[in-house]
């Protein structure tokens, strides 16, 4: 087992090793199938972006038209990659934090297969023309009970682990994980029941955006934050700066999240208070997210140089920086005067991509770089590939964000001038769509190394060595990022 | 047996409390209230009973619209004036000549199963598409080959970003006289014609049925323009 926390007793280490062994197969199953879905999603994303820019390309094939390939891309990204990566991380982290071994690994692997099967059916259905244009809920309606049941059955094991946890104070990451675990089925089932009931047409649309925003704010973000609260103290080697502040951040998010969503339909056919309350709670959530950011900043203080060496720290901290950016942009977009320009345009797409890729996925990569060596017993083969993964993912997501922000602003400004023909708003946004294509090309390229390394780790062909794989450090040169930083400082002085 | 309550129960109770409030107030209650709305009295008096929209929106055309993902680029929601100039954009808010251009309201979506309010506005809003265009041949041409329709327009840049839905049309040999409903595009082999499938016809029906500018209750001081209400009663039908 790699990097040991300083001061861990032999019993502790044995216990951790036993927990890691017990979760090895389900967690690796989720990580590898998530990675495969990420591969599919990035390819679909590339093609979708390309088709948005050049719609006449291969236009005899309906499978490649934007209206089908874009939802297929989003669904693969969310349900294939993000949710499975999240489930893997949840299982491992909950087992470690509760100090409980997982007893029913086979059961989870079977359920994991069912989930994959359901998502594959759904994505294929959307792609081949059985979708229904409901953003992120566009799987055919017979699939949702199966997906919801599978998720609940998986998550029950996580809750049971928390229930039988060893006595002691509850760690903040555990609270985030429990919240994410129970929040998703609640929102997902509510949204699907309302969509199926065929009552109010406008509320069906409303509940879709409510679901989207809740998924972002109370599934993706909590797991990303749980990762950061776990990894940062571990790597830096000091406790979280302020525990009350962490609690405050958690409950602010929990109280705000449920009210969000309708602000996507500002001015829509709803009683006006519904979008208004959505916008207000998004702005209030910024307080909670600032609390998280401040807390992590002070935990890191004076140790930022470790980011240079530790892949997990680098990815999860970047995710948190993107979280702050996402929260600020979302809050800004919730002001009516700004929303007027940014609503319904490509900026919306940029913001969603930022939340899923920039915030959640980056934090999840950090967790995967941390977890996989511990459960497989071998180290990542190449630090350089990890570095490339980080930088090209960063370029990718920032390219998407900047491009979509510019596209959105130009589109919004042109749409607001009522006597400018609509076509002008397309014309001014069109050049920026290249950024979406480029961004997904960067992301796809960055992930190639990740897939390859993960595959090597999966078959046990990782590096066998004493020290963990760090960035900018030759294998075995330093046993931890801390040590590497000290060595670097030493050479600088010498 | 532990005497103190377990951590899980405590956490779950608090989370449930935090979440049940918005769940009830923001989702469930509005859902039941909005499911019970009726067309406004003024619309009923003017003989506008939302007939066409109700008949066509839940039909095959809506399914084609949804499955081809039209709603990812086209909205069906006109925002009020404090949120932009949708209402003033020609044709977006409805029939400008009849002074009926306005933002969309919950009653406008009565009879639909799902209001395709949209995600992006890469294409124009379609709330009142039926008020702008009724010509079936023109709409078919737009769906079959958008670049042939939009390219010549001065402002459209080199071409539109609308994808062509060629799979909704069939290339068939001409039997006798060319069919009336053939799609009028260039470059079709001689002796052949492009005919819309049932799906394409349904989609066009759905698009023509997009009207959300029927009369609604107006505030007192603005009720003057609504006075000649009975006159355009027959107008919205295609």
XYZ file of C-alpha atoms in Angstrom:
732
model
C 0.000 0.000 0.000
C 1.267 3.399 -0.841
C 1.449 6.628 1.047
C 0.834 6.073 4.704
C -0.414 8.824 6.911
C 2.238 9.765 9.390
C 1.574 8.294 12.775
C -0.641 5.421 11.639
C -0.182 2.377 13.832
C 0.366 -1.074 12.305
C -3.158 -2.118 13.350
C -4.557 0.937 11.623
C -2.708 0.113 8.459
C -3.844 -3.485 8.542
C -7.415 -2.389 9.056
C -7.243 0.063 6.144
C -5.741 -2.602 3.920
C -8.555 -4.976 4.830
C -11.194 -2.322 4.007
C -9.483 -1.534 0.718
C -9.414 -5.205 -0.182
C -13.113 -5.595 0.590
C -14.176 -2.783 -1.757
C -11.602 -3.435 -4.454
C -13.760 -5.148 -7.061
C -16.945 -3.074 -6.928
C -15.011 0.194 -6.838
C -12.756 -0.814 -9.716
C -15.817 -1.989 -11.609
C -17.446 1.428 -11.247
C -14.262 3.303 -12.110
C -13.474 1.316 -15.228
C -16.994 1.328 -16.594
C -17.262 5.042 -15.763
C -14.054 5.637 -17.700
C -15.427 3.714 -20.670
C -18.542 5.896 -20.577
C -16.406 8.999 -20.303
C -14.631 7.913 -23.466
C -17.964 7.471 -25.241
C -19.261 10.774 -23.878
C -16.217 12.753 -24.997
C -16.432 11.334 -28.511
C -20.158 12.096 -28.638
C -19.461 15.575 -27.257
C -16.867 16.225 -29.928
C -19.219 15.150 -32.692
C -22.139 17.086 -31.179
C -20.090 20.269 -31.030
C -18.818 19.732 -34.543
C -22.361 19.187 -35.797
C -23.492 22.386 -34.141
C -20.795 24.261 -36.019
C -21.081 22.416 -39.359
C -24.602 20.961 -39.520
C -24.290 19.847 -43.128
C -21.561 17.360 -42.224
C -22.877 13.805 -42.721
C -26.401 15.201 -42.724
C -27.947 12.130 -44.325
C -27.468 10.291 -41.045
C -30.126 11.172 -38.466
C -28.063 9.542 -35.689
C -25.510 12.297 -36.017
C -27.862 15.269 -35.999
C -27.301 17.623 -33.071
C -30.774 17.071 -31.655
C -30.015 13.421 -31.022
C -26.305 13.255 -30.429
C -26.255 16.106 -27.927
C -28.700 14.513 -25.460
C -26.952 11.163 -25.950
C -23.682 12.883 -25.051
C -25.116 14.533 -21.946
C -26.770 11.322 -20.736
C -23.595 9.300 -21.274
C -21.633 11.945 -19.409
C -24.028 12.168 -16.471
C -25.399 8.669 -15.968
C -22.535 6.721 -17.507
C -19.446 8.541 -16.323
C -20.310 10.889 -13.490
C -22.789 8.814 -11.530
C -20.699 5.657 -11.689
C -17.490 7.424 -10.764
C -19.429 9.050 -7.933
C -20.805 5.723 -6.716
C -17.335 4.167 -6.704
C -15.950 7.089 -4.731
C -18.879 7.007 -2.314
C -18.422 3.315 -1.561
C -14.694 3.560 -0.949
C -14.805 6.748 1.058
C -17.723 5.657 3.190
C -16.041 2.329 3.953
C -12.837 4.076 4.935
C -14.485 6.823 6.982
C -16.862 4.454 8.753
C -14.062 1.902 9.156
C -16.291 -0.877 7.967
C -15.458 -3.598 5.497
C -17.857 -4.078 2.619
C -19.486 -7.485 2.994
C -21.532 -7.733 -0.185
C -19.158 -6.897 -3.022
C -20.788 -9.293 -5.479
C -24.212 -7.780 -4.881
C -22.889 -4.335 -5.792
C -21.118 -5.594 -8.895
C -24.340 -7.245 -10.105
C -26.249 -4.004 -9.510
C -23.485 -2.101 -11.272
C -24.041 -4.244 -14.341
C -27.767 -3.540 -14.206
C -27.083 0.197 -14.005
C -24.731 0.002 -16.985
C -27.273 -1.971 -18.928
C -30.001 0.570 -18.185
C -27.841 3.537 -19.115
C -26.681 1.827 -22.312
C -30.290 1.152 -23.301
C -31.242 4.728 -22.516
C -28.388 6.332 -24.429
C -28.997 4.079 -27.423
C -32.701 4.891 -27.311
C -32.086 8.644 -27.256
C -29.509 8.342 -29.975
C -31.640 6.214 -32.262
C -34.690 8.455 -31.979
C -36.685 7.349 -28.953
C -35.776 10.346 -26.832
C -38.206 12.987 -25.669
C -36.289 16.291 -25.491
C -36.446 16.425 -21.694
C -33.064 17.697 -20.678
C -31.222 15.025 -18.661
C -34.422 13.045 -18.178
C -34.752 11.932 -21.750
C -34.481 8.186 -21.343
C -37.654 6.329 -22.397
C -40.034 6.295 -19.464
C -39.856 2.554 -18.838
C -36.210 2.829 -17.838
C -36.433 5.125 -14.855
C -37.920 2.684 -12.315
C -35.099 0.286 -13.061
C -32.403 2.944 -12.727
C -33.937 4.367 -9.558
C -34.258 0.923 -7.955
C -30.684 -0.011 -8.866
C -29.372 3.231 -7.433
C -31.337 2.822 -4.215
C -30.150 -0.749 -3.750
C -26.530 0.326 -4.206
C -26.875 3.295 -1.929
C -28.473 1.253 0.844
C -25.121 -0.449 1.389
C -23.501 2.965 1.784
C -26.107 4.010 4.346
C -25.703 0.710 6.180
C -21.961 1.283 6.378
C -22.652 4.677 7.889
C -25.195 3.180 10.276
C -22.775 0.613 11.712
C -19.839 3.010 11.741
C -17.408 2.937 14.581
C -18.223 5.488 17.256
C -16.596 8.828 16.988
C -17.380 12.226 15.544
C -18.981 12.220 12.096
C -16.639 13.577 9.457
C -18.015 16.284 7.169
C -17.402 14.201 4.032
C -19.677 11.504 5.420
C -22.509 13.998 5.767
C -22.045 15.116 2.185
C -22.018 11.526 0.981
C -25.171 10.576 2.889
C -26.908 13.680 1.590
C -25.955 12.958 -2.020
C -26.928 9.320 -1.582
C -30.492 10.042 -0.490
C -31.085 13.228 -2.454
C -30.779 11.763 -5.923
C -33.521 9.101 -5.692
C -35.882 11.602 -4.088
C -35.447 14.142 -6.875
C -35.258 11.569 -9.630
C -38.409 9.723 -8.593
C -40.365 12.949 -8.006
C -39.394 14.340 -11.392
C -40.208 11.130 -13.228
C -43.531 10.640 -11.452
C -44.621 14.151 -12.346
C -43.494 13.686 -15.936
C -45.410 10.426 -16.111
C -48.576 11.791 -14.504
C -49.193 14.107 -17.475
C -50.837 16.763 -15.354
C -49.633 20.293 -15.875
C -47.484 20.641 -18.990
C -45.605 23.635 -17.674
C -44.858 21.980 -14.338
C -43.502 18.972 -16.220
C -41.027 21.301 -17.877
C -40.429 23.055 -14.561
C -39.692 19.863 -12.714
C -37.092 18.991 -15.352
C -35.035 22.090 -14.621
C -35.614 21.629 -10.902
C -34.151 18.158 -11.285
C -31.183 19.455 -13.304
C -30.256 22.090 -10.771
C -30.724 19.726 -7.831
C -28.557 17.142 -9.517
C -25.854 19.778 -9.934
C -26.124 21.322 -6.499
C -26.940 18.309 -4.420
C -25.292 15.416 -6.137
C -22.314 16.584 -8.163
C -21.207 19.380 -5.869
C -21.532 17.468 -2.543
C -19.487 14.564 -3.840
C -16.836 16.926 -5.199
C -16.744 18.733 -1.852
C -16.631 15.449 0.076
C -13.596 14.477 -2.002
C -11.889 17.796 -1.301
C -12.595 17.607 2.436
C -11.158 14.105 2.466
C -8.119 14.469 0.242
C -6.856 17.907 1.132
C -6.389 17.250 4.878
C -4.873 13.834 4.070
C -2.294 15.138 1.634
C -1.507 18.317 3.526
C -1.387 16.438 6.801
C -3.461 18.772 8.934
C -7.126 18.828 9.989
C -9.812 20.949 8.362
C -9.321 24.576 9.349
C -12.741 25.153 10.914
C -15.289 22.465 11.558
C -18.216 24.796 12.332
C -17.562 26.570 9.043
C -17.683 23.231 7.225
C -21.027 22.449 8.859
C -22.303 25.899 7.966
C -21.378 25.382 4.322
C -23.094 22.016 4.255
C -26.378 23.178 5.737
C -26.482 26.343 3.636
C -26.239 24.182 0.533
C -28.777 21.688 1.854
C -31.311 24.383 2.615
C -30.811 26.249 -0.667
C -30.548 23.354 -3.108
C -34.153 22.235 -3.084
C -35.427 25.657 -4.097
C -33.294 25.959 -7.199
C -33.997 25.307 -10.827
C -36.872 27.458 -11.998
C -34.528 30.402 -12.540
C -33.614 28.732 -15.821
C -37.116 29.737 -16.888
C -37.108 33.333 -15.702
C -40.106 34.961 -17.312
C -41.595 31.575 -18.059
C -45.207 30.509 -17.681
C -44.993 30.020 -13.923
C -46.122 32.058 -10.975
C -43.361 34.657 -10.822
C -42.207 33.721 -7.320
C -41.012 30.292 -8.428
C -38.160 31.431 -10.676
C -37.460 34.281 -8.274
C -37.018 31.939 -5.327
C -34.780 29.753 -7.505
C -32.581 32.699 -8.369
C -32.463 33.914 -4.781
C -31.474 30.533 -3.405
C -28.731 30.218 -6.034
C -27.371 33.537 -4.828
C -27.638 32.409 -1.179
C -25.900 29.134 -2.004
C -22.896 31.230 -2.954
C -22.509 31.983 0.758
C -22.225 28.292 1.545
C -19.822 27.671 -1.284
C -17.689 30.626 -0.245
C -17.563 29.118 3.249
C -16.316 25.856 1.751
C -13.731 27.681 -0.342
C -12.477 29.781 2.590
C -12.248 26.719 4.781
C -10.237 24.797 2.209
C -8.042 27.796 1.517
C -7.063 28.102 5.168
C -6.549 24.351 5.410
C -4.158 24.598 2.485
C -2.492 27.813 3.593
C 1.284 27.713 3.218
C 1.127 24.297 1.570
C 0.048 25.261 -1.926
C 3.396 24.117 -3.289
C 2.245 20.522 -2.679
C -0.107 20.940 -5.633
C 2.909 20.727 -7.847
C 3.562 17.159 -6.776
C 0.395 15.430 -5.627
C -1.992 14.541 -8.459
C -4.948 14.019 -6.128
C -4.466 17.372 -4.467
C -3.998 19.148 -7.756
C -7.154 17.738 -9.328
C -9.408 18.143 -6.306
C -8.231 21.681 -5.576
C -8.740 22.648 -9.188
C -12.243 21.199 -8.915
C -12.879 23.396 -5.894
C -11.578 26.487 -7.688
C -13.962 25.681 -10.522
C -16.733 25.187 -7.953
C -16.253 28.725 -6.714
C -16.244 29.988 -10.296
C -19.369 27.983 -11.083
C -21.183 29.266 -8.009
C -20.248 32.861 -8.781
C -21.340 32.588 -12.411
C -24.575 30.824 -11.425
C -25.314 33.511 -8.865
C -24.607 36.255 -11.390
C -26.850 34.545 -13.887
C -29.607 34.511 -11.286
C -29.884 38.297 -11.363
C -32.705 39.206 -13.688
C -30.782 42.001 -15.398
C -27.985 39.583 -16.300
C -30.183 36.588 -16.947
C -31.918 38.647 -19.605
C -28.779 38.283 -21.721
C -27.515 34.871 -20.652
C -30.737 32.873 -20.427
C -31.337 30.268 -23.131
C -28.059 30.652 -24.874
C -24.804 28.808 -25.222
C -23.611 30.156 -21.881
C -26.116 27.819 -20.237
C -24.402 24.901 -21.967
C -21.002 26.206 -20.879
C -22.126 26.462 -17.268
C -23.559 22.942 -17.192
C -20.371 21.577 -18.736
C -18.341 23.493 -16.162
C -20.302 21.906 -13.313
C -20.091 18.382 -14.650
C -16.585 18.395 -16.045
C -14.780 21.278 -14.356
C -16.119 20.755 -10.844
C -17.254 17.185 -10.454
C -15.062 15.311 -12.901
C -11.857 17.062 -11.901
C -12.498 16.333 -8.234
C -13.417 12.759 -9.155
C -10.142 12.344 -11.059
C -8.373 13.496 -7.917
C -10.190 10.857 -5.903
C -9.521 8.155 -8.485
C -5.806 8.981 -8.527
C -5.899 8.641 -4.756
C -8.055 5.536 -4.425
C -6.937 3.204 -7.203
C -3.340 2.691 -5.986
C -4.684 1.845 -2.549
C -7.148 -0.780 -3.706
C -5.053 -2.371 -6.459
C -1.756 -2.333 -4.615
C 0.241 -0.854 -7.461
C 1.166 2.682 -8.430
C 0.186 4.775 -11.451
C 2.704 4.048 -14.206
C 3.566 7.603 -15.303
C 3.458 10.901 -13.439
C 3.905 12.707 -16.759
C 0.639 11.309 -18.088
C -1.162 12.509 -15.021
C 0.285 15.961 -15.590
C -0.856 15.934 -19.197
C -4.285 14.717 -18.116
C -4.547 17.662 -15.762
C -3.359 20.332 -18.136
C -5.315 19.282 -21.181
C -8.470 18.838 -19.124
C -7.904 22.327 -17.766
C -7.371 23.769 -21.230
C -10.434 21.907 -22.435
C -12.848 23.057 -19.787
C -11.568 26.641 -19.817
C -11.819 26.765 -23.613
C -15.415 25.561 -23.417
C -16.254 28.036 -20.677
C -14.636 31.106 -22.243
C -15.995 30.251 -25.684
C -19.522 29.659 -24.463
C -19.433 32.781 -22.301
C -18.427 34.886 -25.284
C -20.934 33.136 -27.517
C -23.664 33.631 -24.934
C -22.959 37.313 -24.458
C -22.868 38.062 -28.161
C -25.989 35.980 -28.734
C -27.788 37.646 -25.833
C -26.892 41.157 -26.869
C -27.984 40.561 -30.424
C -31.240 38.913 -29.327
C -32.041 41.799 -27.044
C -32.011 44.232 -29.975
C -35.472 43.399 -31.250
C -34.996 44.954 -34.686
C -31.879 42.898 -35.439
C -32.908 39.783 -37.375
C -32.625 36.563 -35.402
C -30.106 35.149 -37.874
C -27.580 37.713 -36.679
C -27.553 36.164 -33.217
C -26.628 32.825 -34.775
C -24.033 34.431 -36.982
C -22.251 36.164 -34.110
C -22.270 33.060 -31.919
C -21.170 30.681 -34.621
C -17.426 31.358 -34.557
C -17.361 30.670 -30.810
C -18.810 27.199 -31.263
C -15.329 26.263 -32.478
C -14.288 26.639 -28.827
C -16.778 23.928 -27.871
C -15.274 21.608 -30.477
C -11.722 22.429 -29.421
C -12.564 22.055 -25.748
C -13.912 18.554 -26.246
C -10.914 17.655 -28.412
C -8.613 18.727 -25.556
C -10.681 16.800 -23.033
C -10.735 13.677 -25.191
C -6.990 13.913 -25.703
C -6.324 14.477 -22.008
C -8.321 11.417 -21.065
C -6.492 9.009 -23.374
C -3.619 8.748 -20.902
C -6.057 8.342 -18.043
C -7.889 5.470 -19.744
C -4.640 3.710 -20.573
C -3.257 4.061 -17.060
C -6.536 2.969 -15.486
C -6.599 -0.093 -17.749
C -3.048 -0.962 -16.715
C -3.970 -0.588 -13.050
C -7.082 -2.694 -13.575
C -5.109 -5.648 -14.898
C -2.519 -5.185 -12.158
C 0.189 -3.897 -14.475
C 0.866 -0.745 -12.482
C 4.270 0.247 -11.165
C 5.427 -1.866 -8.221
C 7.341 0.505 -6.063
C 7.814 1.858 -2.609
C 6.772 5.432 -3.329
C 3.581 6.907 -4.758
C 3.488 8.362 -8.259
C 3.964 12.093 -8.052
C 4.178 14.778 -10.669
C 7.613 16.289 -11.393
C 9.292 13.600 -9.284
C 11.036 10.469 -10.502
C 9.470 7.253 -9.148
C 10.675 6.323 -5.709
C 12.374 9.657 -5.136
C 9.900 10.829 -2.519
C 7.419 8.980 -0.352
C 4.895 11.811 -0.281
C 4.123 15.177 -1.794
C 5.244 16.744 1.475
C 8.660 15.124 1.166
C 8.917 16.060 -2.493
C 8.200 19.665 -1.610
C 10.906 19.623 1.025
C 13.367 18.080 -1.406
C 12.484 20.729 -3.979
C 12.972 23.452 -1.413
C 16.308 21.932 -0.466
C 17.579 21.898 -4.018
C 16.398 25.443 -4.506
C 18.463 26.505 -1.527
C 21.489 24.497 -2.575
C -29.861 -1.447 21.949
C -28.367 1.985 21.880
C -30.180 4.532 23.950
C -29.140 7.623 21.995
C -30.506 8.104 18.509
C -28.288 6.897 15.734
C -26.275 9.367 13.688
C -27.871 8.217 10.457
C -31.424 8.834 11.684
C -30.472 12.269 12.967
C -28.798 13.277 9.717
C -31.564 11.881 7.556
C -34.266 13.643 9.558
C -32.533 16.979 9.230
C -31.915 16.507 5.525
C -35.508 15.459 4.993
C -36.689 18.591 6.784
C -34.416 20.806 4.708
C -35.647 19.229 1.546
C -39.298 18.509 2.219
C -40.163 22.212 2.438
C -39.138 23.147 -1.105
C -40.334 19.773 -2.337
C -43.832 20.499 -1.071
C -44.002 24.225 -1.721
C -42.071 24.517 -4.952
C -42.931 21.273 -6.690
C -45.968 19.430 -5.393
C -48.330 22.283 -4.538
C -47.683 24.268 -7.734
C -47.988 21.046 -9.694
C -51.491 20.369 -8.420
C -52.523 23.996 -8.704
C -51.238 24.392 -12.230
C -52.792 21.079 -13.254
C -56.186 22.531 -12.436
C -56.039 25.767 -14.420
C -58.675 26.585 -17.011
C -58.549 28.798 -20.089
C -59.293 32.354 -19.082
C -62.906 33.559 -19.153
C -62.108 36.191 -21.762
C -60.721 33.570 -24.110
C -63.776 31.405 -23.619
C -66.105 34.356 -24.263
C -64.242 35.181 -27.437
C -64.810 31.634 -28.607
C -61.144 30.714 -28.295
C -61.221 27.409 -26.564
C -57.649 26.384 -27.346
C -59.046 23.843 -29.732
C -56.256 23.454 -32.303
C -53.420 23.359 -29.779
C -55.192 20.800 -27.667
C -55.867 18.517 -30.578
C -52.449 18.563 -32.172
C -49.887 19.080 -29.459
C -50.096 15.654 -27.877
C -50.055 13.989 -31.228
C -47.546 12.262 -33.452
C -46.065 15.631 -34.388
C -45.080 16.397 -30.836
C -43.387 13.009 -30.627
C -41.326 13.731 -33.738
C -40.443 17.187 -32.418
C -39.320 15.651 -29.138
C -37.466 12.643 -30.451
C -35.450 14.641 -32.969
C -34.356 16.913 -30.131
C -35.783 20.102 -31.664
C -36.334 21.434 -28.141
C -32.594 21.569 -27.430
C -32.236 24.510 -29.835
C -35.749 25.962 -30.061
C -37.592 27.446 -27.100
C -41.348 27.723 -26.809
C -41.475 30.441 -24.227
C -41.852 34.162 -24.786
C -40.388 36.212 -21.960
C -42.018 39.368 -20.620
C -40.482 42.705 -21.489
C -38.399 43.055 -18.324
C -36.435 40.022 -19.516
C -35.629 41.037 -23.049
C -37.365 42.005 -26.223
C -38.999 38.703 -27.178
C -42.421 40.311 -27.325
C -41.290 42.979 -29.770
C -39.427 40.623 -32.053
C -41.616 40.350 -35.150
C -43.873 37.336 -34.910
C -42.396 35.893 -31.728
C -45.014 37.049 -29.277
C -47.875 36.381 -31.674
C -49.890 38.349 -34.153
C -48.531 41.894 -33.929
C -51.039 43.311 -36.391
C -53.944 42.189 -34.183
C -52.147 43.677 -31.156
C -51.906 40.263 -29.555
C -48.159 39.969 -29.032
C -47.521 38.982 -25.431
C -45.474 36.724 -23.155
C -46.523 33.109 -22.694
C -48.707 32.090 -19.757
C -49.554 28.757 -18.118
C -52.905 28.518 -19.936
C -51.136 28.610 -23.286
C -49.857 25.103 -22.699
C -53.188 23.533 -21.808
C -53.721 20.243 -23.553
C -50.025 19.602 -24.051
C -48.377 16.734 -22.235
C -45.045 18.475 -21.874
C -44.300 22.145 -22.443
C -41.169 22.212 -24.572
C -39.904 25.422 -23.024
C -36.430 24.618 -24.295
C -32.792 24.636 -23.284
C -30.898 26.814 -25.771
C -32.054 29.413 -28.242
C -29.777 28.529 -31.108
C -32.852 28.605 -33.301
C -35.731 31.072 -33.064
C -38.500 30.712 -30.518
C -41.388 28.626 -31.860
C -44.197 29.620 -29.462
C -46.041 31.388 -32.239
C -44.545 29.731 -35.271
C -48.049 29.180 -36.612
C -48.640 32.940 -36.606
C -45.561 33.507 -38.728
C -45.739 30.761 -41.307
C -48.586 28.593 -42.604
C -47.141 27.525 -45.930
C -46.658 23.762 -45.629
C -44.368 23.564 -48.665
C -42.083 26.237 -47.223
C -41.926 24.479 -43.844
C -41.169 21.135 -45.458
C -38.376 22.714 -47.431
C -37.004 24.259 -44.240
C -36.955 20.898 -42.473
C -35.553 18.993 -45.439
C -32.835 21.433 -46.447
C -32.495 24.378 -44.050
C -29.391 25.619 -45.804
C -31.366 26.017 -49.047
C -33.845 28.275 -47.229
C -31.587 30.281 -44.961
C -28.438 30.530 -47.019
C -29.676 33.185 -49.420
C -30.742 35.393 -46.528
C -28.511 38.366 -46.159
C -27.774 38.048 -42.476
C -27.467 34.311 -42.070
C -23.731 34.092 -42.589
C -22.484 31.287 -44.755
C -25.227 28.948 -43.584
C -27.635 28.195 -40.790
C -26.822 25.842 -37.897
C -30.110 23.982 -38.304
C -29.550 20.313 -39.136
C -31.347 18.860 -42.139
C -33.815 16.121 -41.249
C -33.577 14.257 -44.526
C -34.579 10.963 -42.932
C -38.143 12.269 -42.569
C -38.450 12.367 -46.369
C -38.344 9.734 -49.083
C -36.913 9.831 -52.540
C -39.448 8.228 -54.883
C -39.751 7.867 -58.648
C -42.300 10.167 -60.213
C -45.406 8.264 -61.305
C -47.411 10.253 -63.848
C -47.616 13.897 -62.806
C -45.227 15.137 -60.062
C -46.953 15.025 -56.682
C -48.352 18.223 -55.251
C -46.697 17.708 -51.915
C -43.160 17.137 -53.219
C -40.409 19.136 -51.576
C -39.221 21.826 -53.902
C -35.425 21.614 -53.716
C -32.738 21.681 -56.372
C -30.491 18.790 -57.297
C -33.027 15.982 -57.261
C -32.391 13.366 -59.948
C -34.741 13.741 -62.898
C -37.625 11.298 -62.681
C -37.532 11.354 -58.888
C -39.168 13.508 -56.263
C -38.816 14.001 -52.557
C -41.958 13.263 -50.591
C -42.640 13.909 -46.916
C -43.242 10.870 -44.715
C -46.173 10.695 -42.306
C -43.783 11.839 -39.568
C -42.799 14.933 -41.541
C -46.462 15.813 -42.145
C -47.207 15.351 -38.450
C -44.279 17.573 -37.520
C -45.518 20.289 -39.846
C -49.011 19.988 -38.349
C -47.491 20.415 -34.928
C -45.445 23.444 -35.982
C -48.423 25.152 -37.618
C -50.427 24.553 -34.444
C -47.901 26.564 -32.394
C -49.926 29.608 -31.327
C -49.745 31.126 -27.909
C -51.290 34.509 -28.485
C -54.890 33.905 -27.565
C -56.694 36.481 -25.480
C -56.173 36.444 -21.740
C -57.336 38.578 -18.880
C -55.753 41.969 -19.297
C -55.207 44.479 -16.498
C -58.002 47.088 -16.377
C -56.095 50.024 -17.795
C -54.861 47.969 -20.726
C -58.227 46.493 -21.579
C -58.905 49.029 -24.332
C -57.031 47.200 -27.141
C -58.827 43.985 -26.249
C -62.218 45.593 -26.936
C -62.641 44.367 -30.531
C -62.035 40.869 -29.218
C -64.905 39.023 -30.888
C -63.789 40.144 -34.330
C -60.543 38.108 -34.670
C -62.184 35.072 -33.143
C -61.892 33.064 -36.308
C -58.412 34.273 -37.139
C -56.117 31.888 -35.252
C -57.301 28.752 -36.969
C -54.997 27.895 -39.844
